[in-house]
mmCIF file of C-alpha atoms and ligand atoms in Angstrom:
data_model
loop_
_atom_site.group_PDB
_atom_site.id
_atom_site.type_symbol
_atom_site.label_atom_id
_atom_site.label_comp_id
_atom_site.label_asym_id
_atom_site.label_seq_id
_atom_site.Cartn_x
_atom_site.Cartn_y
_atom_site.Cartn_z
ATOM 1 C CA MET A 1 10.872 -18.555 3.997
ATOM 2 C CA HIS A 2 9.506 -15.453 5.373
ATOM 3 C CA ARG A 3 5.787 -14.189 4.873
ATOM 4 C CA ALA A 4 4.351 -11.113 3.654
ATOM 5 C CA LEU A 5 1.198 -9.668 2.891
ATOM 6 C CA ILE A 6 0.516 -7.046 0.219
ATOM 7 C CA THR A 7 -3.021 -5.573 -0.324
ATOM 8 C CA GLY A 8 -4.254 -4.401 -3.870
ATOM 9 C CA ALA A 9 -1.912 -6.903 -5.412
ATOM 10 C CA SER A 10 -3.233 -8.117 -8.331
ATOM 11 C CA ARG A 11 -1.737 -5.299 -10.841
ATOM 12 C CA ARG A 12 0.043 -2.092 -11.402
ATOM 13 C CA ILE A 13 2.255 -1.148 -8.761
ATOM 14 C CA GLY A 14 1.010 -4.004 -6.163
ATOM 15 C CA ALA A 15 1.789 -6.649 -8.643
ATOM 16 C CA VAL A 16 5.240 -5.267 -9.248
ATOM 17 C CA LEU A 17 5.904 -5.396 -4.997
ATOM 18 C CA ALA A 18 4.607 -9.170 -5.412
ATOM 19 C CA HIS A 19 7.149 -10.009 -8.219
ATOM 20 C CA HIS A 20 9.806 -8.009 -6.226
ATOM 21 C CA LEU A 21 9.230 -9.448 -2.775
ATOM 22 C CA HIS A 22 8.554 -13.078 -4.037
ATOM 23 C CA ARG A 23 12.305 -13.482 -4.169
ATOM 24 C CA ASN A 24 12.549 -13.531 -0.100
ATOM 25 C CA TYR A 25 8.902 -13.825 0.870
ATOM 26 C CA ASP A 26 5.730 -16.318 0.662
ATOM 27 C CA LEU A 27 3.054 -14.031 -0.156
ATOM 28 C CA GLU A 28 -0.330 -13.537 1.416
ATOM 29 C CA LEU A 29 -1.762 -11.476 -1.455
ATOM 30 C CA HIS A 30 -5.118 -9.355 -1.350
ATOM 31 C CA ALA A 31 -7.320 -8.029 -4.132
ATOM 32 C CA ARG A 32 -10.593 -6.204 -4.017
ATOM 33 C CA THR A 33 -12.510 -9.211 -6.226
ATOM 34 C CA PRO A 34 -10.926 -11.842 -8.269
ATOM 35 C CA ARG A 35 -9.487 -10.825 -11.393
ATOM 36 C CA GLU A 36 -7.968 -12.507 -14.616
ATOM 37 C CA GLU A 37 -4.411 -10.318 -13.407
ATOM 38 C CA ALA A 38 -4.715 -12.297 -10.243
ATOM 39 C CA ASP A 39 -4.457 -15.692 -11.817
ATOM 40 C CA ILE A 40 -1.685 -14.542 -14.094
ATOM 41 C CA LEU A 41 0.486 -13.380 -11.402
ATOM 42 C CA TYR A 42 -0.368 -16.533 -9.215
ATOM 43 C CA GLN A 43 0.639 -18.830 -11.992
ATOM 44 C CA ALA A 44 3.916 -16.806 -12.420
ATOM 45 C CA LEU A 45 4.922 -17.026 -8.658
ATOM 46 C CA HIS A 46 3.809 -20.712 -8.672
ATOM 47 C CA THR A 47 6.065 -21.428 -11.400
ATOM 48 C CA VAL A 48 9.113 -19.964 -9.502
ATOM 49 C CA ARG A 49 8.196 -21.437 -6.390
ATOM 50 C CA PRO A 50 5.391 -23.718 -5.920
ATOM 51 C CA ASP A 51 2.772 -23.082 -3.021
ATOM 52 C CA SER A 52 4.099 -19.886 -2.356
ATOM 53 C CA VAL A 53 1.238 -17.450 -2.910
ATOM 54 C CA CYS A 54 -2.276 -17.168 -1.629
ATOM 55 C CA TRP A 55 -5.016 -14.946 -2.676
ATOM 56 C CA HIS A 56 -7.621 -13.396 -0.477
ATOM 57 C CA TYR A 57 -10.673 -11.168 -1.561
ATOM 58 C CA ALA A 58 -12.092 -8.338 0.443
ATOM 59 C CA GLU A 59 -13.662 -4.722 0.177
ATOM 60 C CA LEU A 60 -11.421 -2.663 2.173
ATOM 61 C CA ALA A 61 -14.074 -0.008 2.900
ATOM 62 C CA ASN A 62 -16.344 -2.706 4.839
ATOM 63 C CA ALA A 63 -15.580 -3.485 8.144
ATOM 64 C CA GLU A 64 -16.991 -6.934 8.189
ATOM 65 C CA ALA A 65 -14.902 -7.959 5.041
ATOM 66 C CA ARG A 66 -12.164 -6.713 6.661
ATOM 67 C CA ALA A 67 -12.482 -8.791 9.652
ATOM 68 C CA GLY A 68 -13.183 -11.582 7.781
ATOM 69 C CA LEU A 69 -9.883 -10.830 5.821
ATOM 70 C CA ALA A 70 -7.906 -10.665 8.933
ATOM 71 C CA ASP A 71 -9.582 -14.146 9.928
ATOM 72 C CA GLU A 72 -8.800 -15.991 6.733
ATOM 73 C CA LEU A 73 -5.164 -14.798 7.162
ATOM 74 C CA GLY A 74 -4.735 -17.316 9.748
ATOM 75 C CA GLU A 75 -2.202 -17.016 12.667
ATOM 76 C CA ALA A 76 1.309 -17.794 11.665
ATOM 77 C CA PRO A 77 4.033 -15.405 12.087
ATOM 78 C CA LEU A 78 3.854 -12.456 9.566
ATOM 79 C CA ASP A 79 7.170 -10.685 8.763
ATOM 80 C CA LEU A 80 6.018 -8.017 6.673
ATOM 81 C CA ALA A 81 2.875 -6.261 5.825
ATOM 82 C CA VAL A 82 2.507 -3.982 2.892
ATOM 83 C CA PHE A 83 -0.412 -1.862 2.634
ATOM 84 C CA ASN A 84 -0.506 -0.729 -1.106
ATOM 85 C CA ALA A 85 -4.316 -0.669 -2.190
ATOM 86 C CA SER A 86 -5.676 2.983 -2.347
ATOM 87 C CA HIS A 87 -8.678 4.591 -3.597
ATOM 88 C CA PHE A 88 -7.593 7.335 -5.807
ATOM 89 C CA GLU A 89 -10.338 9.751 -7.100
ATOM 90 C CA PRO A 90 -10.893 13.422 -7.975
ATOM 91 C CA SER A 91 -12.847 15.516 -5.526
ATOM 92 C CA ASN A 92 -15.764 16.979 -6.870
ATOM 93 C CA MET A 93 -15.873 20.471 -5.090
ATOM 94 C CA GLY A 94 -19.225 21.346 -7.347
ATOM 95 C CA ALA A 95 -21.143 18.656 -5.683
ATOM 96 C CA SER A 96 -23.326 18.998 -2.536
ATOM 97 C CA PRO A 97 -21.773 19.358 0.987
ATOM 98 C CA GLN A 98 -23.236 15.875 2.005
ATOM 99 C CA GLN A 99 -21.951 14.233 -1.134
ATOM 100 C CA GLN A 100 -18.377 15.464 -0.581
ATOM 101 C CA VAL A 101 -18.371 14.650 2.898
ATOM 102 C CA GLU A 102 -19.576 10.800 1.910
ATOM 103 C CA ALA A 103 -16.664 10.968 -0.540
ATOM 104 C CA LEU A 104 -14.168 11.832 1.963
ATOM 105 C CA ARG A 105 -15.627 9.161 4.493
ATOM 106 C CA HIS A 106 -15.006 6.614 1.522
ATOM 107 C CA VAL A 107 -11.553 7.697 0.796
ATOM 108 C CA LEU A 108 -10.532 7.940 4.592
ATOM 109 C CA GLU A 109 -12.281 4.365 5.060
ATOM 110 C CA VAL A 110 -9.910 2.541 2.443
ATOM 111 C CA ASN A 111 -6.751 4.728 2.628
ATOM 112 C CA LEU A 112 -6.879 5.324 6.321
ATOM 113 C CA VAL A 113 -9.266 3.247 8.441
ATOM 114 C CA SER A 114 -8.631 -0.160 6.909
ATOM 115 C CA THR A 115 -4.827 0.012 7.104
ATOM 116 C CA TRP A 116 -5.329 1.262 11.085
ATOM 117 C CA ASP A 117 -7.842 -1.798 11.350
ATOM 118 C CA LEU A 118 -5.708 -4.368 9.515
ATOM 119 C CA CYS A 119 -2.553 -3.339 11.416
ATOM 120 C CA LEU A 120 -4.465 -3.729 14.910
ATOM 121 C CA ARG A 121 -5.795 -7.127 13.691
ATOM 122 C CA LEU A 122 -2.159 -8.046 12.371
ATOM 123 C CA ARG A 123 -0.323 -6.956 15.280
ATOM 124 C CA PRO A 124 -0.147 -10.484 17.089
ATOM 125 C CA ARG A 125 1.010 -12.015 14.138
ATOM 126 C CA LEU A 126 3.758 -9.333 13.451
ATOM 127 C CA ALA A 127 4.553 -9.715 17.061
ATOM 128 C CA ASP A 128 5.125 -13.393 16.722
ATOM 129 C CA ALA A 129 7.485 -13.067 13.711
ATOM 130 C CA VAL A 130 9.493 -10.775 16.072
ATOM 131 C CA ARG A 131 9.856 -13.488 18.400
ATOM 132 C CA HIS A 132 10.587 -15.779 15.859
ATOM 133 C CA SER A 133 13.196 -13.885 13.895
ATOM 134 C CA GLY A 134 13.900 -10.892 15.486
ATOM 135 C CA ASP A 135 11.873 -8.316 13.243
ATOM 136 C CA ALA A 136 8.745 -7.587 11.736
ATOM 137 C CA SER A 137 7.524 -4.798 9.865
ATOM 138 C CA ILE A 138 4.557 -2.791 8.189
ATOM 139 C CA VAL A 139 5.294 -0.592 5.183
ATOM 140 C CA VAL A 140 2.661 1.658 4.090
ATOM 141 C CA ILE A 141 2.560 3.250 0.458
ATOM 142 C CA LEU A 142 1.427 6.933 0.977
ATOM 143 C CA ASP A 143 2.030 9.414 -1.943
ATOM 144 C CA LEU A 144 4.091 12.954 -2.179
ATOM 145 C CA TYR A 145 0.595 14.242 -2.067
ATOM 146 C CA GLY A 146 0.431 13.679 1.349
ATOM 147 C CA SER A 147 2.736 16.544 2.250
ATOM 148 C CA HIS A 148 1.171 19.133 -0.267
ATOM 149 C CA PRO A 149 -2.572 18.940 -1.695
ATOM 150 C CA LEU A 150 -2.729 17.811 -5.358
ATOM 151 C CA PRO A 151 -5.063 20.331 -6.917
ATOM 152 C CA GLY A 152 -8.596 18.403 -7.792
ATOM 153 C CA TYR A 153 -7.857 15.372 -5.391
ATOM 154 C CA GLU A 154 -8.381 17.090 -2.018
ATOM 155 C CA ALA A 155 -10.104 14.308 -0.212
ATOM 156 C CA TYR A 156 -7.250 12.115 -1.365
ATOM 157 C CA SER A 157 -4.532 14.158 -0.379
ATOM 158 C CA ILE A 158 -6.117 14.711 2.967
ATOM 159 C CA SER A 159 -5.969 10.722 3.138
ATOM 160 C CA ARG A 160 -2.268 10.673 2.730
ATOM 161 C CA ALA A 161 -1.416 13.241 5.190
ATOM 162 C CA ALA A 162 -3.337 11.531 7.887
ATOM 163 C CA GLY A 163 -1.637 8.124 6.530
ATOM 164 C CA ALA A 164 1.772 9.907 7.586
ATOM 165 C CA MET A 165 0.652 10.589 11.192
ATOM 166 C CA LEU A 166 -1.012 7.033 11.336
ATOM 167 C CA VAL A 167 2.494 5.812 10.580
ATOM 168 C CA GLN A 168 4.301 7.767 12.909
ATOM 169 C CA SER A 169 1.794 6.845 15.693
ATOM 170 C CA LEU A 170 1.699 3.182 15.079
ATOM 171 C CA ALA A 171 5.766 3.139 14.903
ATOM 172 C CA GLN A 172 5.685 4.573 18.578
ATOM 173 C CA ALA A 173 2.773 2.137 19.801
ATOM 174 C CA PHE A 174 4.134 -0.879 18.277
ATOM 175 C CA GLY A 175 7.791 -0.102 19.109
ATOM 176 C CA LYS A 176 8.331 -1.968 22.288
ATOM 177 C CA GLU A 177 6.964 -5.358 20.443
ATOM 178 C CA GLY A 178 9.636 -4.760 17.678
ATOM 179 C CA ILE A 179 7.355 -3.956 14.990
ATOM 180 C CA ARG A 180 8.498 -1.394 12.746
ATOM 181 C CA VAL A 181 6.144 0.839 10.716
ATOM 182 C CA ASN A 182 6.943 2.903 8.021
ATOM 183 C CA ALA A 183 5.953 4.294 4.541
ATOM 184 C CA VAL A 184 7.117 5.055 1.219
ATOM 185 C CA ALA A 185 5.786 8.328 -0.359
ATOM 186 C CA PRO A 186 6.062 7.778 -4.373
ATOM 187 C CA GLY A 187 5.664 10.858 -6.851
ATOM 188 C CA THR A 188 3.888 9.598 -9.876
ATOM 189 C CA VAL A 189 5.076 6.497 -11.207
ATOM 190 C CA LEU A 190 2.085 5.063 -13.033
ATOM 191 C CA TRP A 191 -0.650 6.987 -14.781
ATOM 192 C CA SER A 192 -3.982 6.463 -12.993
ATOM 193 C CA GLU A 193 -6.610 4.866 -14.962
ATOM 194 C CA GLY A 194 -9.893 6.211 -16.036
ATOM 195 C CA THR A 195 -9.466 9.636 -14.462
ATOM 196 C CA ILE A 196 -8.299 12.843 -16.018
ATOM 197 C CA ARG A 197 -4.490 13.389 -15.533
ATOM 198 C CA ALA A 198 -4.216 15.976 -12.822
ATOM 199 C CA GLU A 199 -0.851 16.884 -14.449
ATOM 200 C CA SER A 200 1.121 16.373 -17.699
ATOM 201 C CA GLU A 201 4.159 14.392 -18.028
ATOM 202 C CA THR A 202 6.095 17.566 -18.972
ATOM 203 C CA GLN A 203 5.034 19.426 -15.709
ATOM 204 C CA ILE A 204 6.385 16.229 -13.821
ATOM 205 C CA THR A 205 9.647 15.669 -15.479
ATOM 206 C CA GLU A 206 10.087 19.707 -15.061
ATOM 207 C CA SER A 207 9.567 19.939 -11.500
ATOM 208 C CA THR A 208 11.538 16.754 -10.606
ATOM 209 C CA ALA A 209 15.180 17.202 -9.869
ATOM 210 C CA LEU A 210 16.249 14.026 -11.297
ATOM 211 C CA GLY A 211 14.110 14.943 -14.838
ATOM 212 C CA HIS A 212 12.160 11.929 -15.016
ATOM 213 C CA MET A 213 9.533 10.113 -13.720
ATOM 214 C CA GLY A 214 10.089 7.068 -11.635
ATOM 215 C CA LEU A 215 9.192 3.220 -12.232
ATOM 216 C CA PRO A 216 7.056 0.981 -10.242
ATOM 217 C CA GLU A 217 10.122 -1.135 -9.478
ATOM 218 C CA ASP A 218 11.633 2.137 -7.501
ATOM 219 C CA VAL A 219 8.746 1.683 -5.078
ATOM 220 C CA ALA A 220 9.506 -1.727 -4.910
ATOM 221 C CA HIS A 221 12.899 -1.435 -4.193
ATOM 222 C CA ALA A 222 12.073 1.327 -1.297
ATOM 223 C CA VAL A 223 9.641 -1.215 0.391
ATOM 224 C CA ALA A 224 12.351 -3.871 0.318
ATOM 225 C CA TYR A 225 14.793 -1.699 1.821
ATOM 226 C CA LEU A 226 12.494 -0.952 4.415
ATOM 227 C CA ALA A 227 11.488 -4.328 5.086
ATOM 228 C CA THR A 228 15.132 -4.963 6.144
ATOM 229 C CA ALA A 229 16.273 -1.848 7.764
ATOM 230 C CA CYS A 230 15.907 -3.195 11.151
ATOM 231 C CA HIS A 231 16.461 0.207 13.325
ATOM 232 C CA THR A 232 14.474 2.474 11.000
ATOM 233 C CA THR A 233 10.660 3.016 12.146
ATOM 234 C CA GLY A 234 8.321 5.810 11.831
ATOM 235 C CA ILE A 235 9.835 7.375 8.632
ATOM 236 C CA SER A 236 8.124 8.170 5.262
ATOM 237 C CA LEU A 237 10.775 7.783 2.533
ATOM 238 C CA PRO A 238 10.222 9.816 -0.511
ATOM 239 C CA VAL A 239 10.620 7.952 -3.985
ATOM 240 C CA ASP A 240 9.974 11.194 -6.152
ATOM 241 C CA GLY A 241 13.091 11.845 -7.862
ATOM 242 C CA GLY A 242 13.410 14.890 -5.728
ATOM 243 C CA ARG A 243 10.085 16.469 -7.233
ATOM 244 C CA ARG A 244 9.292 17.751 -3.297
ATOM 245 C CA LEU A 245 12.245 20.117 -3.394
HETATM 246 N N1 LIG B 301 0.433 5.359 -9.401
HETATM 247 C C1 LIG B 301 1.004 6.386 -9.151
HETATM 248 O O1 LIG B 301 2.170 6.843 -9.859
HETATM 249 C C2 LIG B 301 1.194 6.452 -7.426
HETATM 250 C C3 LIG B 301 1.986 7.575 -7.070
HETATM 251 C C4 LIG B 301 2.157 7.680 -5.722
HETATM 252 C C5 LIG B 301 1.510 6.960 -4.789
HETATM 253 N N2 LIG B 301 0.855 6.095 -5.253
HETATM 254 C C6 LIG B 301 0.418 4.729 -4.274
HETATM 255 O O2 LIG B 301 1.028 3.759 -4.618
HETATM 256 C C7 LIG B 301 -0.097 2.450 -4.190
HETATM 257 C C8 LIG B 301 -0.224 1.618 -5.738
HETATM 258 O O3 LIG B 301 -0.592 2.706 -6.479
HETATM 259 P P1 LIG B 301 -1.401 2.191 -8.078
HETATM 260 O O4 LIG B 301 -1.333 3.247 -9.110
HETATM 261 O O5 LIG B 301 -0.979 0.950 -8.427
HETATM 262 O O6 LIG B 301 -2.905 1.959 -7.247
HETATM 263 P P2 LIG B 301 -4.137 1.746 -7.737
HETATM 264 O O7 LIG B 301 -3.894 1.223 -9.222
HETATM 265 O O8 LIG B 301 -5.114 2.803 -7.745
HETATM 266 O O9 LIG B 301 -4.935 0.934 -6.614
HETATM 267 C C9 LIG B 301 -3.967 -0.580 -6.007
HETATM 268 C C10 LIG B 301 -5.164 -1.425 -5.728
HETATM 269 O O10 LIG B 301 -6.152 -0.719 -4.792
HETATM 270 C C11 LIG B 301 -7.223 -1.769 -4.718
HETATM 271 N N3 LIG B 301 -8.417 -1.226 -3.989
HETATM 272 C C12 LIG B 301 -8.872 0.170 -4.137
HETATM 273 N N4 LIG B 301 -9.955 0.210 -3.483
HETATM 274 C C13 LIG B 301 -10.116 -0.677 -2.646
HETATM 275 C C14 LIG B 301 -11.240 -1.218 -2.028
HETATM 276 N N5 LIG B 301 -12.244 -0.420 -1.847
HETATM 277 N N6 LIG B 301 -10.981 -2.437 -1.385
HETATM 278 C C15 LIG B 301 -10.097 -3.155 -1.980
HETATM 279 N N7 LIG B 301 -8.851 -2.690 -2.701
HETATM 280 C C16 LIG B 301 -9.093 -1.820 -3.091
HETATM 281 C C17 LIG B 301 -7.550 -2.310 -6.380
HETATM 282 O O11 LIG B 301 -7.859 -3.472 -6.135
HETATM 283 P P3 LIG B 301 -8.384 -4.330 -7.228
HETATM 284 O O12 LIG B 301 -7.884 -3.991 -8.635
HETATM 285 O O13 LIG B 301 -8.592 -5.722 -6.757
HETATM 286 O O14 LIG B 301 -9.966 -3.572 -7.228
HETATM 287 C C18 LIG B 301 -6.205 -1.500 -7.140
HETATM 288 O O15 LIG B 301 -5.829 -2.687 -7.785
HETATM 289 C C19 LIG B 301 -1.428 3.061 -4.037
HETATM 290 O O16 LIG B 301 -1.310 3.218 -2.443
HETATM 291 C C20 LIG B 301 -1.175 4.574 -4.460
HETATM 292 O O17 LIG B 301 -1.978 5.652 -3.721
HETATM 293 C C21 LIG B 301 0.888 5.529 -6.489
#
């Protein structure tokens, strides 16, 4: 069975990705801290296929914790790494410049630097998978709001725009080893928790070509497609119902 890592996998889109990819991969799942949702997901997947799932916990803003995570993940070939975890928080443009710089640093650390760091650390395992089976890939979950800014979420949008360049740059850098690097850029598919909604559902559906919001499963389908698209690298695949048009 092929092996995949998914970050931020305990709930929401991450958990849907885990259910979907588990059909074809044994899973190394990451979450920030142990949660009941992680246990429930473990039991569900373990029932389908025993000993096919393993949890790892790490604060992605912490460089030491990331190094520990990479060590814990071991050295076995890794066919797919999905970077789904993200920090999504409104910017506070009324805060002091120093506070805003700190906020930008944090969102970049979680959404950009941690992905860069783990891609570099996992590169030998991905290259091993290429030697074993001919293909391995990275899929980074980005956002429609990496190509135009979400009002009130400036730092988050900056991190997503930089993520698109990370994907292209790593695709170029890792390409000769056969490691592909792509992204999925969803529109809104699930409302964020604990923050004021930046847009109403009506605003979203009216500005979406297909006339409705997407589902987490739409993101999972796109990830699964990119994981098997053997001659595709360096792209960001929109999953936004045509909202960007
Ligand atoms: N929701 C949408 O409609 C939408 C739209 C466009 C793009 N996206 C992107 O799709 C992905 C999944 O979306 P989502 O809404 O399901 O995401 P989410 O719930 O906001 O976050 C996913 C996971 O990221 C983990 N995480 C956050 N900060 C972390 C940190 N400092 N260290 C370690 N883990 C951390 C959390 O893990 P814990 O639970 O363990 O804390 C969380 O479960 C994200 O990359 C998001 O930006 C989502």
